[in-house]
Amino acid sequence: MKREKKGKAVVVGGSIGGVSCAHALVAAGWEVLVLEKSAAPPTGSPTGAGLGLDPLAQRLIDSWVGATHLLRDATVPLTIDLNQATDGEKKVSWTLTRDENFNFRAAHWADLHSLLYNALPPSIFLWGHLFLSLCTSGENAGIKIKAKVLQTNETVEIAGDLLVAADGCLSSIRKIFLPDLKLRYSGYCAWRGVLDFSDNENSEIITGLQKAYPDLGKCLYFDLGYRTHVVLYELPNKRMNWIWYVGQPEPQIQEGYRDEFKNNWITTLMLYLHTVVLSNLN
Ligand SMILES: Cc1cc2nc3c(=O)[nH]c(=O)nc-3n(C[C@H](O)[C@H](O)[C@H](O)COP(=O)(O)OP(=O)(O)OC[C@H]3O[C@@H](n4cnc5c(N)ncnc54)[C@H](O)[C@@H]3O)c2cc1C
């Protein structure tokens, strides 16, 4: 892309969306500033999420980080996409679709974030800055935002020509522009996590999973059950990404009960995975 100076873009949010926008904007010739409320860049987390990258995402990331081997080294190829159904009562599974030319790659959130973050100049990031408000002063006059520096409680003003809201699904910037927008419940809850099994490769649950899902390591599994489905795929360095979707009425979660709710569901998830593994083995 032609590098003409376009103006100054302020990106709010320094997660995967924010750092990706920063790359795209830098490549298009913008001066970029990223504001993130977290105190410091993530240093790699054992938990988190797996991300499946399609060929276009892989090409974009390669162009942003400037070398193809970096993404390749940080991900595993997913060459198969398999959709199967499991009948838990009858304890049978059958294949619905199997695509052997999938061409995705699987990354761990923290690995992908650090790859993207390390390919940007650190000086464009303002960590520990909480976006507070925004004002525009007339057409084409740019934007001014207020942010709180969390360490000092001081409020600073930042001017720019373009504002990018990469502040997540509960975006406070979206609330400014679309105050009446209500998020719509999708009909299911999803739980996800990454299981690091580098220390217990031969445990019953891991060997059971590998028997039930023999192409783990190169396959993205969608296992559909009654009102539920599970997504499983392996990540680099002996980590298993799992997501469990449960079709259910919208839960009313009060703030204080969040952790208790989470712990109960995680116990149920382990039981469910165990059941899926056992039903596939039988
Ligand atoms: C259960 C579940 C499973 C999922 N599984 C997958 C999956 O397998 N693959 C996939 O691709 N996606 C998945 N997603 C979706 C994925 O997590 C999100 O789409 C992705 O994290 C969004 O990234 P983001 O950068 O837009 O937002 P976020 O990761 O939410 O980042 C928003 C950032 O903005 C910062 N921020 C927020 N408010 C402010 C503020 N006022 N001032 C400054 N900073 C602020 C936050 O600290 C945060 O760093 C899943 C989501 C859920 C809930």
Coordinates of C-alpha atoms and ligand atoms in Angstrom, one line a residue:
M1 CA 0.0 0.0 0.0
K2 CA 1.2 3.5 -0.8
R3 CA 2.7 5.2 2.3
E4 CA 1.1 8.6 2.3
K5 CA 0.6 10.4 5.6
K6 CA -3.1 10.2 6.3
G7 CA -3.4 11.8 9.7
K8 CA -3.4 10.6 13.3
A9 CA -5.5 7.6 14.3
V10 CA -6.3 6.8 18.0
V11 CA -7.1 3.2 18.6
V12 CA -8.8 2.4 21.9
G13 CA -8.1 -1.2 23.0
G14 CA -4.8 -3.0 22.6
S15 CA -6.1 -6.6 22.3
I16 CA -6.0 -8.6 19.1
G17 CA -8.5 -6.2 17.4
G18 CA -6.6 -3.1 18.5
V19 CA -3.1 -4.3 17.5
S20 CA -4.5 -5.6 14.2
C21 CA -6.1 -2.2 13.4
A22 CA -2.8 -0.5 14.4
H23 CA -0.9 -2.7 11.8
A24 CA -3.5 -2.0 9.1
L25 CA -3.4 1.8 9.8
V26 CA 0.4 2.0 10.0
A27 CA 0.6 0.1 6.6
A28 CA -1.9 2.6 5.1
G29 CA 0.2 5.6 6.2
W30 CA -1.5 6.7 9.4
E31 CA 0.3 7.9 12.5
V32 CA -1.2 5.6 15.2
L33 CA -1.6 5.8 19.0
V34 CA -3.1 2.8 20.9
L35 CA -4.7 3.4 24.3
E36 CA -5.2 0.4 26.5
K37 CA -6.5 0.3 30.1
S38 CA -4.4 -2.7 31.1
A39 CA -1.2 -1.6 32.9
A40 CA 1.2 -3.4 30.7
P41 CA 1.4 -5.6 27.6
P42 CA 0.4 -9.2 28.3
T43 CA 3.4 -11.4 29.0
G44 CA 1.9 -14.7 27.9
S45 CA -0.8 -16.4 29.8
P46 CA -1.2 -20.2 30.3
T47 CA -4.9 -19.8 30.0
G48 CA -6.8 -17.9 27.3
A49 CA -8.1 -18.9 23.9
G50 CA -7.1 -20.5 20.7
L51 CA -7.7 -18.6 17.5
G52 CA -8.2 -20.2 14.1
L53 CA -6.6 -18.2 11.3
D54 CA -8.0 -18.5 7.8
P55 CA -5.6 -18.0 4.7
L56 CA -6.5 -14.3 4.4
A57 CA -5.7 -13.6 8.0
Q58 CA -2.4 -15.5 7.6
R59 CA -1.4 -13.5 4.6
L60 CA -2.3 -10.2 6.4
I61 CA -0.3 -11.1 9.5
D62 CA 2.7 -12.2 7.4
S63 CA 2.7 -8.9 5.7
W64 CA 2.4 -7.0 9.0
V65 CA 5.2 -8.9 10.8
G66 CA 7.4 -8.9 7.7
A67 CA 8.4 -12.6 7.6
T68 CA 6.4 -15.7 6.9
H69 CA 8.2 -18.0 9.3
L70 CA 7.2 -16.0 12.4
L71 CA 3.5 -16.9 12.2
R72 CA 4.3 -20.4 10.9
D73 CA 6.6 -21.0 14.0
A74 CA 4.0 -19.8 16.4
T75 CA 1.1 -21.8 15.1
V76 CA 0.1 -25.4 14.0
P77 CA -1.5 -26.2 10.7
L78 CA -5.1 -27.3 10.8
T79 CA -5.5 -29.2 7.5
I80 CA -8.8 -30.9 8.3
D81 CA -12.2 -29.5 9.3
L82 CA -14.4 -32.2 10.7
N83 CA -18.0 -31.8 11.8
Q84 CA -19.4 -34.8 13.6
A85 CA -22.5 -35.6 15.6
T86 CA -22.5 -37.5 18.9
D87 CA -25.6 -39.1 20.3
G88 CA -24.7 -39.3 24.0
E89 CA -27.6 -41.7 24.9
K90 CA -26.8 -44.2 22.2
K91 CA -23.1 -43.5 22.6
V92 CA -22.4 -43.2 18.9
S93 CA -20.7 -40.6 16.7
W94 CA -20.9 -40.1 13.0
T95 CA -19.2 -37.8 10.5
L96 CA -21.3 -35.0 9.0
T97 CA -18.6 -33.3 6.9
R98 CA -14.9 -33.7 6.5
D99 CA -12.8 -31.1 4.6
E100 CA -9.2 -32.3 4.0
N101 CA -8.1 -28.9 2.4
F102 CA -8.8 -26.7 5.3
N103 CA -5.6 -24.6 5.3
F104 CA -6.2 -22.8 8.7
R105 CA -3.6 -22.4 11.3
A106 CA -4.2 -22.5 15.1
A107 CA -2.6 -19.9 17.4
H108 CA -2.8 -19.3 21.1
W109 CA -4.1 -15.8 21.9
A110 CA -1.0 -14.7 23.9
D111 CA 1.4 -16.0 21.2
L112 CA -0.5 -14.2 18.4
H113 CA -0.8 -11.0 20.5
S114 CA 2.9 -10.9 21.3
L115 CA 3.8 -11.6 17.6
L116 CA 1.6 -8.6 16.5
Y117 CA 2.6 -6.4 19.4
N118 CA 6.3 -6.9 19.0
A119 CA 6.2 -6.0 15.3
L120 CA 4.9 -2.5 16.2
P121 CA 7.0 0.3 17.8
P122 CA 6.4 0.2 21.6
S123 CA 6.2 4.0 21.6
I124 CA 2.7 4.0 19.9
F125 CA 1.2 2.3 23.0
L126 CA -0.2 4.1 26.0
W127 CA -0.7 1.4 28.7
G128 CA -2.8 2.1 31.7
H129 CA -4.9 4.6 29.9
L130 CA -8.7 4.3 30.4
F131 CA -10.8 5.9 27.7
L132 CA -13.4 8.2 29.3
S133 CA -15.1 10.4 26.7
L134 CA -14.9 11.9 23.3
C135 CA -15.8 15.1 21.6
T136 CA -15.8 16.2 18.0
S137 CA -15.5 19.8 17.1
G138 CA -17.4 20.2 13.8
E139 CA -17.1 18.5 10.5
N140 CA -13.5 17.4 9.5
A141 CA -12.2 19.0 12.6
G142 CA -11.0 15.8 14.2
I143 CA -11.7 14.3 17.6
K144 CA -10.5 14.9 21.1
I145 CA -10.7 12.2 23.7
K146 CA -10.2 12.2 27.4
A147 CA -8.5 9.3 29.1
K148 CA -7.6 8.6 32.7
V149 CA -4.0 7.6 33.5
L150 CA -4.8 4.8 35.9
Q151 CA -1.5 5.0 37.8
T152 CA -1.8 8.7 38.7
N153 CA -5.5 9.3 38.3
E154 CA -4.7 12.3 36.1
T155 CA -7.0 13.0 33.1
V156 CA -5.3 13.6 29.7
E157 CA -6.6 14.9 26.4
I158 CA -5.6 13.3 23.1
A159 CA -6.4 14.8 19.7
G160 CA -6.6 12.8 16.5
D161 CA -8.3 12.6 13.1
L162 CA -9.7 9.1 13.3
L163 CA -11.0 7.1 16.3
V164 CA -11.0 3.3 16.2
A165 CA -13.2 1.5 18.8
A166 CA -11.3 -1.7 19.5
D167 CA -12.5 -1.8 23.1
G168 CA -14.3 -5.1 22.9
C169 CA -17.8 -6.4 22.9
L170 CA -18.9 -4.1 25.7
S171 CA -17.4 -1.1 23.9
S172 CA -17.9 2.2 25.7
I173 CA -17.3 4.1 22.4
R174 CA -20.2 2.2 20.8
K175 CA -22.4 3.2 23.7
I176 CA -21.7 6.9 22.9
F177 CA -22.7 6.5 19.2
L178 CA -25.4 3.9 19.7
P179 CA -26.8 4.5 23.3
D180 CA -30.0 2.6 22.7
L181 CA -28.4 -0.5 21.2
K182 CA -29.1 -3.6 23.3
L183 CA -26.9 -6.6 22.8
R184 CA -28.9 -9.6 21.7
Y185 CA -28.5 -13.0 23.4
S186 CA -27.3 -15.5 20.9
G187 CA -29.2 -18.4 22.5
Y188 CA -26.3 -20.2 24.0
C189 CA -23.5 -19.8 26.5
A190 CA -20.0 -20.7 25.6
W191 CA -17.2 -21.7 27.9
R192 CA -13.7 -21.9 26.6
G193 CA -10.2 -22.5 27.8
V194 CA -6.8 -23.9 27.0
L195 CA -5.5 -27.0 28.7
D196 CA -1.7 -27.2 29.0
F197 CA -1.0 -31.0 29.0
S198 CA 2.8 -30.8 28.5
D199 CA 3.2 -32.3 32.0
N200 CA 0.6 -35.0 31.7
E201 CA 0.6 -36.2 28.1
N202 CA -0.3 -39.7 29.2
S203 CA -3.1 -38.9 31.5
E204 CA -6.5 -40.7 31.0
I205 CA -8.3 -37.6 29.8
I206 CA -5.6 -36.7 27.2
T207 CA -5.2 -40.3 25.8
G208 CA -9.0 -40.6 25.9
L209 CA -9.4 -37.4 23.9
Q210 CA -6.7 -38.5 21.4
K211 CA -8.5 -41.9 20.9
A212 CA -11.9 -40.2 20.5
Y213 CA -10.5 -37.5 18.2
P214 CA -7.7 -39.2 16.4
D215 CA -6.8 -36.3 14.1
L216 CA -6.1 -33.9 16.9
G217 CA -3.0 -32.0 16.1
K218 CA -4.1 -31.3 12.5
C219 CA -7.9 -31.2 12.8
L220 CA -10.5 -28.7 13.9
Y221 CA -13.3 -30.8 15.5
F222 CA -16.9 -29.6 15.8
D223 CA -18.8 -32.2 17.8
L224 CA -22.5 -31.6 17.8
G225 CA -24.7 -33.0 20.5
Y226 CA -28.3 -32.4 21.7
R227 CA -28.5 -28.6 22.3
T228 CA -24.8 -28.4 22.6
H229 CA -21.6 -28.6 20.7
V230 CA -17.9 -28.7 21.4
V231 CA -15.0 -27.3 19.4
L232 CA -11.6 -28.9 20.0
Y233 CA -8.2 -28.4 18.4
E234 CA -4.6 -28.6 19.4
L235 CA -2.3 -25.6 19.8
P236 CA 1.5 -25.4 19.7
N237 CA 3.4 -26.7 22.8
K238 CA 1.0 -29.4 23.9
R239 CA -2.0 -27.2 24.6
M240 CA -5.6 -28.2 23.9
N241 CA -8.1 -25.5 23.0
W242 CA -11.7 -26.3 23.9
I243 CA -14.9 -24.4 23.6
W244 CA -18.2 -25.7 24.9
Y245 CA -21.5 -24.2 23.7
V246 CA -24.7 -24.8 25.7
G247 CA -28.0 -23.8 24.2
Q248 CA -30.0 -22.4 27.2
P249 CA -32.1 -19.5 28.2
E250 CA -30.2 -16.3 28.9
P251 CA -28.7 -16.6 32.4
Q252 CA -29.2 -13.7 34.8
I253 CA -25.8 -13.4 36.4
Q254 CA -25.3 -11.1 39.3
E255 CA -21.8 -9.7 39.7
G256 CA -21.0 -11.4 43.0
Y257 CA -22.0 -14.9 41.7
R258 CA -19.9 -14.8 38.6
D259 CA -17.0 -16.9 40.0
E260 CA -19.2 -19.4 41.6
F261 CA -21.2 -19.8 38.4
K262 CA -18.0 -20.2 36.4
N263 CA -16.6 -22.9 38.7
N264 CA -19.8 -24.9 38.6
W265 CA -19.9 -24.9 34.9
I266 CA -16.3 -25.8 34.6
T267 CA -16.9 -28.9 36.7
T268 CA -19.9 -29.7 34.5
L269 CA -17.7 -29.2 31.4
M270 CA -15.1 -31.7 32.6
L271 CA -17.9 -34.2 33.2
Y272 CA -19.3 -33.5 29.7
L273 CA -15.9 -33.9 28.0
H274 CA -15.4 -37.1 29.9
T275 CA -18.8 -38.4 28.7
V276 CA -18.0 -37.4 25.1
V277 CA -14.7 -39.2 25.3
L278 CA -16.2 -42.3 26.8
S279 CA -19.1 -42.4 24.4
N280 CA -16.7 -42.1 21.5
L281 CA -14.5 -44.9 22.9
N282 CA -17.4 -47.3 23.3
Ligands
LIG1 C1 -16.6 -18.1 25.0 C2 -15.9 -17.4 23.9 C3 -15.3 -18.1 22.9 C4 -14.7 -17.5 21.9 N1 -13.9 -18.2 21.0 C5 -13.3 -17.6 20.0 C6 -12.5 -18.4 19.1 O1 -12.3 -19.6 19.2 N2 -11.9 -17.7 18.1 C7 -12.1 -16.4 17.9 O2 -11.5 -15.9 16.9 N3 -12.8 -15.7 18.7 C8 -13.4 -16.2 19.8 N4 -14.2 -15.5 20.6 C9 -14.3 -14.1 20.4 C10 -13.1 -13.4 20.7 O3 -12.7 -13.6 22.1 C11 -13.3 -11.9 20.5 O4 -13.9 -11.8 19.3 C12 -12.0 -11.2 20.6 O5 -11.4 -11.3 21.8 C13 -12.3 -9.8 20.4 O6 -11.0 -9.1 20.4 P1 -11.1 -7.6 20.5 O7 -9.6 -7.1 20.4 O8 -12.1 -7.0 19.6 O9 -11.7 -7.3 21.9 P2 -11.1 -7.7 23.4 O10 -10.2 -8.9 23.3 O11 -12.3 -7.8 24.3 O12 -10.2 -6.4 23.8 C14 -10.8 -5.2 24.1 C15 -9.6 -4.4 24.7 O13 -10.1 -3.1 25.0 C16 -9.6 -2.7 26.3 N5 -10.6 -1.7 26.8 C17 -11.9 -1.9 27.0 N6 -12.5 -0.7 27.4 C18 -11.5 0.2 27.4 C19 -11.4 1.6 27.8 N7 -12.5 2.2 28.2 N8 -10.2 2.2 27.7 C20 -9.1 1.6 27.3 N9 -9.1 0.2 26.9 C21 -10.3 -0.4 27.0 C22 -9.7 -4.0 27.1 O14 -8.8 -3.9 28.2 C23 -9.2 -5.0 26.1 O15 -7.8 -5.1 26.0 C24 -14.8 -16.1 21.7 C25 -15.5 -15.3 22.7 C26 -16.0 -16.0 23.7 C27 -16.8 -15.2 24.8

